[in-house]
Amino acid sequence: MPGGLPVAGPLARTVADAALLLDAMIAPAGGRPEHPFAVRAPGGDEQLLGAAIRGEGRYQLGVMTTSAWDDAYEINLAPEALAALTEAVDGFAAMGHGIEQTALVADPSYAPAFRALWQLSAARIPAETPEQEALLEPLTRWLLHRGRELTGRAVAEALSALAAYERSFIGQLARFDAVLTPALALTPRPVGWYDAADGERNFAQQVQYTPFTSMVNVCGLPAITLPVSVTAEGLPMGVQLIGRPGGEATLLALGAQLERTLRWQDRMPHLF
């Protein structure tokens, strides 16, 4: 995909399990690991599992509720999202970590640049006839049409804008070892909530639901989502920790510390 936005990562019940799987995903298959991109994957003499098991260290943490989308869409944080963030902040503060509120500098170039790149990603979908397009969901059709309308200049400008945003984002948060945000702005959405007819509105809804993740992909930074609390209906709410470039070990150590306190791995899902 243009811009290298998608990344592979582990999904696990515990922080140690996530670290174990990540170690396996990046392990060299004999000899040195391959690094096809300029930004190297985490690696070295020490496995990440060790950082997750030990869960050691005291760090300086930023706390942020702003996102890259704030200039383009109305982003409202549900009380449950703020409650989960507060619980994580209180937990880390009680452990002795430094806590500081922070906010992103507004950048109106992000939203149109990201939209252009996301649309471009759909331009190559093999749907060439009306019959084939009819098989696509409205959001996918909208992305496909907009992507095919983009000019080479528009794509180049979008890539340049996101590269500049990456430098700015990393610079703004450089004083922190990690930055806490809500994982989601809203509670888990019910079936049928996303607009099934208007692709552009569907895209906006996705942004409003999860405004804190795309900017991390754009910047090539590591992040971990931790399941901090549950809603009154028993649905999970969490926080996201964003790390420095190559800072996976720090995120795993912090995750392990909070896991020991909240013991989310002992929870059982509700049966409906």
PDB file of N, CA and C in Angstrom, residues 81-130:
ATOM      1  N   ALA A  81     -14.390   6.421  27.450  1.00  0.00           N
ATOM      2  CA  ALA A  81     -13.026   6.544  26.932  1.00  0.00           C
ATOM      3  C   ALA A  81     -12.169   7.373  27.881  1.00  0.00           C
ATOM      4  N   LEU A  82     -12.731   8.457  28.394  1.00  0.00           N
ATOM      5  CA  LEU A  82     -12.001   9.300  29.341  1.00  0.00           C
ATOM      6  C   LEU A  82     -11.786   8.579  30.665  1.00  0.00           C
ATOM      7  N   ALA A  83     -12.755   7.778  31.080  1.00  0.00           N
ATOM      8  CA  ALA A  83     -12.613   7.032  32.334  1.00  0.00           C
ATOM      9  C   ALA A  83     -11.477   6.017  32.236  1.00  0.00           C
ATOM     10  N   ALA A  84     -11.379   5.334  31.097  1.00  0.00           N
ATOM     11  CA  ALA A  84     -10.292   4.375  30.911  1.00  0.00           C
ATOM     12  C   ALA A  84      -8.946   5.082  30.921  1.00  0.00           C
ATOM     13  N   LEU A  85      -8.886   6.242  30.270  1.00  0.00           N
ATOM     14  CA  LEU A  85      -7.633   7.003  30.252  1.00  0.00           C
ATOM     15  C   LEU A  85      -7.247   7.439  31.660  1.00  0.00           C
ATOM     16  N   THR A  86      -8.223   7.919  32.420  1.00  0.00           N
ATOM     17  CA  THR A  86      -7.948   8.355  33.793  1.00  0.00           C
ATOM     18  C   THR A  86      -7.461   7.195  34.653  1.00  0.00           C
ATOM     19  N   GLU A  87      -8.060   6.022  34.480  1.00  0.00           N
ATOM     20  CA  GLU A  87      -7.641   4.860  35.261  1.00  0.00           C
ATOM     21  C   GLU A  87      -6.193   4.484  34.949  1.00  0.00           C
ATOM     22  N   ALA A  88      -5.822   4.543  33.675  1.00  0.00           N
ATOM     23  CA  ALA A  88      -4.444   4.228  33.304  1.00  0.00           C
ATOM     24  C   ALA A  88      -3.477   5.282  33.838  1.00  0.00           C
ATOM     25  N   VAL A  89      -3.847   6.547  33.723  1.00  0.00           N
ATOM     26  CA  VAL A  89      -2.990   7.624  34.226  1.00  0.00           C
ATOM     27  C   VAL A  89      -2.781   7.479  35.728  1.00  0.00           C
ATOM     28  N   ASP A  90      -3.857   7.236  36.457  1.00  0.00           N
ATOM     29  CA  ASP A  90      -3.739   7.076  37.909  1.00  0.00           C
ATOM     30  C   ASP A  90      -2.854   5.882  38.254  1.00  0.00           C
ATOM     31  N   GLY A  91      -2.997   4.800  37.490  1.00  0.00           N
ATOM     32  CA  GLY A  91      -2.171   3.631  37.744  1.00  0.00           C
ATOM     33  C   GLY A  91      -0.702   3.897  37.528  1.00  0.00           C
ATOM     34  N   PHE A  92      -0.373   4.551  36.430  1.00  0.00           N
ATOM     35  CA  PHE A  92       1.039   4.850  36.151  1.00  0.00           C
ATOM     36  C   PHE A  92       1.593   5.875  37.138  1.00  0.00           C
ATOM     37  N   ALA A  93       0.778   6.852  37.511  1.00  0.00           N
ATOM     38  CA  ALA A  93       1.241   7.842  38.487  1.00  0.00           C
ATOM     39  C   ALA A  93       1.551   7.182  39.821  1.00  0.00           C
ATOM     40  N   ALA A  94       0.710   6.230  40.240  1.00  0.00           N
ATOM     41  CA  ALA A  94       0.939   5.533  41.506  1.00  0.00           C
ATOM     42  C   ALA A  94       2.213   4.708  41.479  1.00  0.00           C
ATOM     43  N   MET A  95       2.653   4.312  40.290  1.00  0.00           N
ATOM     44  CA  MET A  95       3.903   3.549  40.162  1.00  0.00           C
ATOM     45  C   MET A  95       5.138   4.445  40.174  1.00  0.00           C
ATOM     46  N   GLY A  96       4.944   5.753  40.102  1.00  0.00           N
ATOM     47  CA  GLY A  96       6.078   6.663  40.153  1.00  0.00           C
ATOM     48  C   GLY A  96       6.517   7.210  38.813  1.00  0.00           C
ATOM     49  N   HIS A  97       5.748   6.950  37.763  1.00  0.00           N
ATOM     50  CA  HIS A  97       6.087   7.508  36.458  1.00  0.00           C
ATOM     51  C   HIS A  97       5.761   8.994  36.422  1.00  0.00           C
ATOM     52  N   GLY A  98       6.551   9.742  35.646  1.00  0.00           N
ATOM     53  CA  GLY A  98       6.231  11.142  35.431  1.00  0.00           C
ATOM     54  C   GLY A  98       5.052  11.271  34.490  1.00  0.00           C
ATOM     55  N   ILE A  99       4.123  12.166  34.803  1.00  0.00           N
ATOM     56  CA  ILE A  99       2.917  12.346  34.006  1.00  0.00           C
ATOM     57  C   ILE A  99       2.812  13.815  33.618  1.00  0.00           C
ATOM     58  N   GLU A 100       2.597  14.058  32.331  1.00  0.00           N
ATOM     59  CA  GLU A 100       2.470  15.441  31.850  1.00  0.00           C
ATOM     60  C   GLU A 100       1.418  15.499  30.742  1.00  0.00           C
ATOM     61  N   GLN A 101       0.503  16.425  30.872  1.00  0.00           N
ATOM     62  CA  GLN A 101      -0.491  16.638  29.827  1.00  0.00           C
ATOM     63  C   GLN A 101       0.180  17.292  28.611  1.00  0.00           C
ATOM     64  N   THR A 102      -0.232  16.872  27.429  1.00  0.00           N
ATOM     65  CA  THR A 102       0.316  17.454  26.206  1.00  0.00           C
ATOM     66  C   THR A 102      -0.774  17.491  25.147  1.00  0.00           C
ATOM     67  N   ALA A 103      -0.524  18.213  24.077  1.00  0.00           N
ATOM     68  CA  ALA A 103      -1.494  18.328  22.974  1.00  0.00           C
ATOM     69  C   ALA A 103      -0.725  18.543  21.685  1.00  0.00           C
ATOM     70  N   LEU A 104      -1.300  18.064  20.599  1.00  0.00           N
ATOM     71  CA  LEU A 104      -0.678  18.227  19.291  1.00  0.00           C
ATOM     72  C   LEU A 104      -0.954  19.619  18.740  1.00  0.00           C
ATOM     73  N   VAL A 105       0.018  20.141  18.014  1.00  0.00           N
ATOM     74  CA  VAL A 105      -0.189  21.380  17.270  1.00  0.00           C
ATOM     75  C   VAL A 105      -1.098  21.074  16.083  1.00  0.00           C
ATOM     76  N   ALA A 106      -2.099  21.893  15.870  1.00  0.00           N
ATOM     77  CA  ALA A 106      -3.042  21.668  14.773  1.00  0.00           C
ATOM     78  C   ALA A 106      -2.312  21.687  13.431  1.00  0.00           C
ATOM     79  N   ASP A 107      -2.683  20.766  12.564  1.00  0.00           N
ATOM     80  CA  ASP A 107      -2.083  20.682  11.235  1.00  0.00           C
ATOM     81  C   ASP A 107      -3.183  20.328  10.232  1.00  0.00           C
ATOM     82  N   PRO A 108      -3.755  21.321   9.568  1.00  0.00           N
ATOM     83  CA  PRO A 108      -4.873  21.060   8.650  1.00  0.00           C
ATOM     84  C   PRO A 108      -4.478  20.296   7.397  1.00  0.00           C
ATOM     85  N   SER A 109      -3.203  20.067   7.173  1.00  0.00           N
ATOM     86  CA  SER A 109      -2.776  19.335   5.976  1.00  0.00           C
ATOM     87  C   SER A 109      -2.939  17.826   6.132  1.00  0.00           C
ATOM     88  N   TYR A 110      -3.067  17.348   7.377  1.00  0.00           N
ATOM     89  CA  TYR A 110      -3.062  15.901   7.606  1.00  0.00           C
ATOM     90  C   TYR A 110      -4.270  15.213   6.989  1.00  0.00           C
ATOM     91  N   ALA A 111      -5.466  15.695   7.301  1.00  0.00           N
ATOM     92  CA  ALA A 111      -6.687  14.991   6.888  1.00  0.00           C
ATOM     93  C   ALA A 111      -6.780  14.825   5.370  1.00  0.00           C
ATOM     94  N   PRO A 112      -6.635  15.888   4.565  1.00  0.00           N
ATOM     95  CA  PRO A 112      -6.723  15.680   3.109  1.00  0.00           C
ATOM     96  C   PRO A 112      -5.606  14.801   2.565  1.00  0.00           C
ATOM     97  N   ALA A 113      -4.419  14.876   3.166  1.00  0.00           N
ATOM     98  CA  ALA A 113      -3.313  14.043   2.696  1.00  0.00           C
ATOM     99  C   ALA A 113      -3.566  12.578   2.998  1.00  0.00           C
ATOM    100  N   PHE A 114      -4.038  12.291   4.205  1.00  0.00           N
ATOM    101  CA  PHE A 114      -4.317  10.896   4.547  1.00  0.00           C
ATOM    102  C   PHE A 114      -5.462  10.352   3.709  1.00  0.00           C
ATOM    103  N   ARG A 115      -6.513  11.140   3.547  1.00  0.00           N
ATOM    104  CA  ARG A 115      -7.638  10.688   2.724  1.00  0.00           C
ATOM    105  C   ARG A 115      -7.167  10.344   1.307  1.00  0.00           C
ATOM    106  N   ALA A 116      -6.317  11.201   0.741  1.00  0.00           N
ATOM    107  CA  ALA A 116      -5.825  10.945  -0.617  1.00  0.00           C
ATOM    108  C   ALA A 116      -5.063   9.627  -0.683  1.00  0.00           C
ATOM    109  N   LEU A 117      -4.225   9.368   0.311  1.00  0.00           N
ATOM    110  CA  LEU A 117      -3.435   8.136   0.298  1.00  0.00           C
ATOM    111  C   LEU A 117      -4.329   6.916   0.497  1.00  0.00           C
ATOM    112  N   TRP A 118      -5.333   7.049   1.351  1.00  0.00           N
ATOM    113  CA  TRP A 118      -6.262   5.939   1.590  1.00  0.00           C
ATOM    114  C   TRP A 118      -7.091   5.660   0.340  1.00  0.00           C
ATOM    115  N   GLN A 119      -7.488   6.725  -0.339  1.00  0.00           N
ATOM    116  CA  GLN A 119      -8.231   6.562  -1.587  1.00  0.00           C
ATOM    117  C   GLN A 119      -7.356   5.920  -2.657  1.00  0.00           C
ATOM    118  N   LEU A 120      -6.111   6.351  -2.720  1.00  0.00           N
ATOM    119  CA  LEU A 120      -5.192   5.775  -3.701  1.00  0.00           C
ATOM    120  C   LEU A 120      -5.040   4.274  -3.494  1.00  0.00           C
ATOM    121  N   SER A 121      -5.086   3.828  -2.249  1.00  0.00           N
ATOM    122  CA  SER A 121      -4.918   2.407  -1.963  1.00  0.00           C
ATOM    123  C   SER A 121      -6.031   1.568  -2.584  1.00  0.00           C
ATOM    124  N   ALA A 122      -7.186   2.191  -2.817  1.00  0.00           N
ATOM    125  CA  ALA A 122      -8.322   1.454  -3.392  1.00  0.00           C
ATOM    126  C   ALA A 122      -8.349   1.524  -4.915  1.00  0.00           C
ATOM    127  N   ALA A 123      -7.501   2.353  -5.492  1.00  0.00           N
ATOM    128  CA  ALA A 123      -7.562   2.574  -6.938  1.00  0.00           C
ATOM    129  C   ALA A 123      -7.240   1.319  -7.737  1.00  0.00           C
ATOM    130  N   ARG A 124      -6.487   0.408  -7.157  1.00  0.00           N
ATOM    131  CA  ARG A 124      -6.053  -0.786  -7.873  1.00  0.00           C
ATOM    132  C   ARG A 124      -6.987  -1.976  -7.657  1.00  0.00           C
ATOM    133  N   ILE A 125      -8.085  -1.785  -6.951  1.00  0.00           N
ATOM    134  CA  ILE A 125      -9.047  -2.876  -6.774  1.00  0.00           C
ATOM    135  C   ILE A 125      -9.550  -3.313  -8.151  1.00  0.00           C
ATOM    136  N   PRO A 126      -9.538  -4.609  -8.463  1.00  0.00           N
ATOM    137  CA  PRO A 126      -9.914  -5.070  -9.805  1.00  0.00           C
ATOM    138  C   PRO A 126     -11.416  -5.062 -10.041  1.00  0.00           C
ATOM    139  N   ALA A 127     -11.986  -3.862 -10.041  1.00  0.00           N
ATOM    140  CA  ALA A 127     -13.407  -3.692 -10.350  1.00  0.00           C
ATOM    141  C   ALA A 127     -13.495  -2.726 -11.519  1.00  0.00           C
ATOM    142  N   GLU A 128     -13.718  -3.245 -12.703  1.00  0.00           N
ATOM    143  CA  GLU A 128     -13.652  -2.431 -13.910  1.00  0.00           C
ATOM    144  C   GLU A 128     -15.015  -2.210 -14.554  1.00  0.00           C
ATOM    145  N   THR A 129     -16.022  -2.931 -14.143  1.00  0.00           N
ATOM    146  CA  THR A 129     -17.345  -2.809 -14.747  1.00  0.00           C
ATOM    147  C   THR A 129     -18.359  -2.435 -13.673  1.00  0.00           C
ATOM    148  N   PRO A 130     -19.499  -1.884 -14.067  1.00  0.00           N
ATOM    149  CA  PRO A 130     -20.541  -1.577 -13.080  1.00  0.00           C
ATOM    150  C   PRO A 130     -20.963  -2.799 -12.284  1.00  0.00           C
TER     151      PRO A 130
END
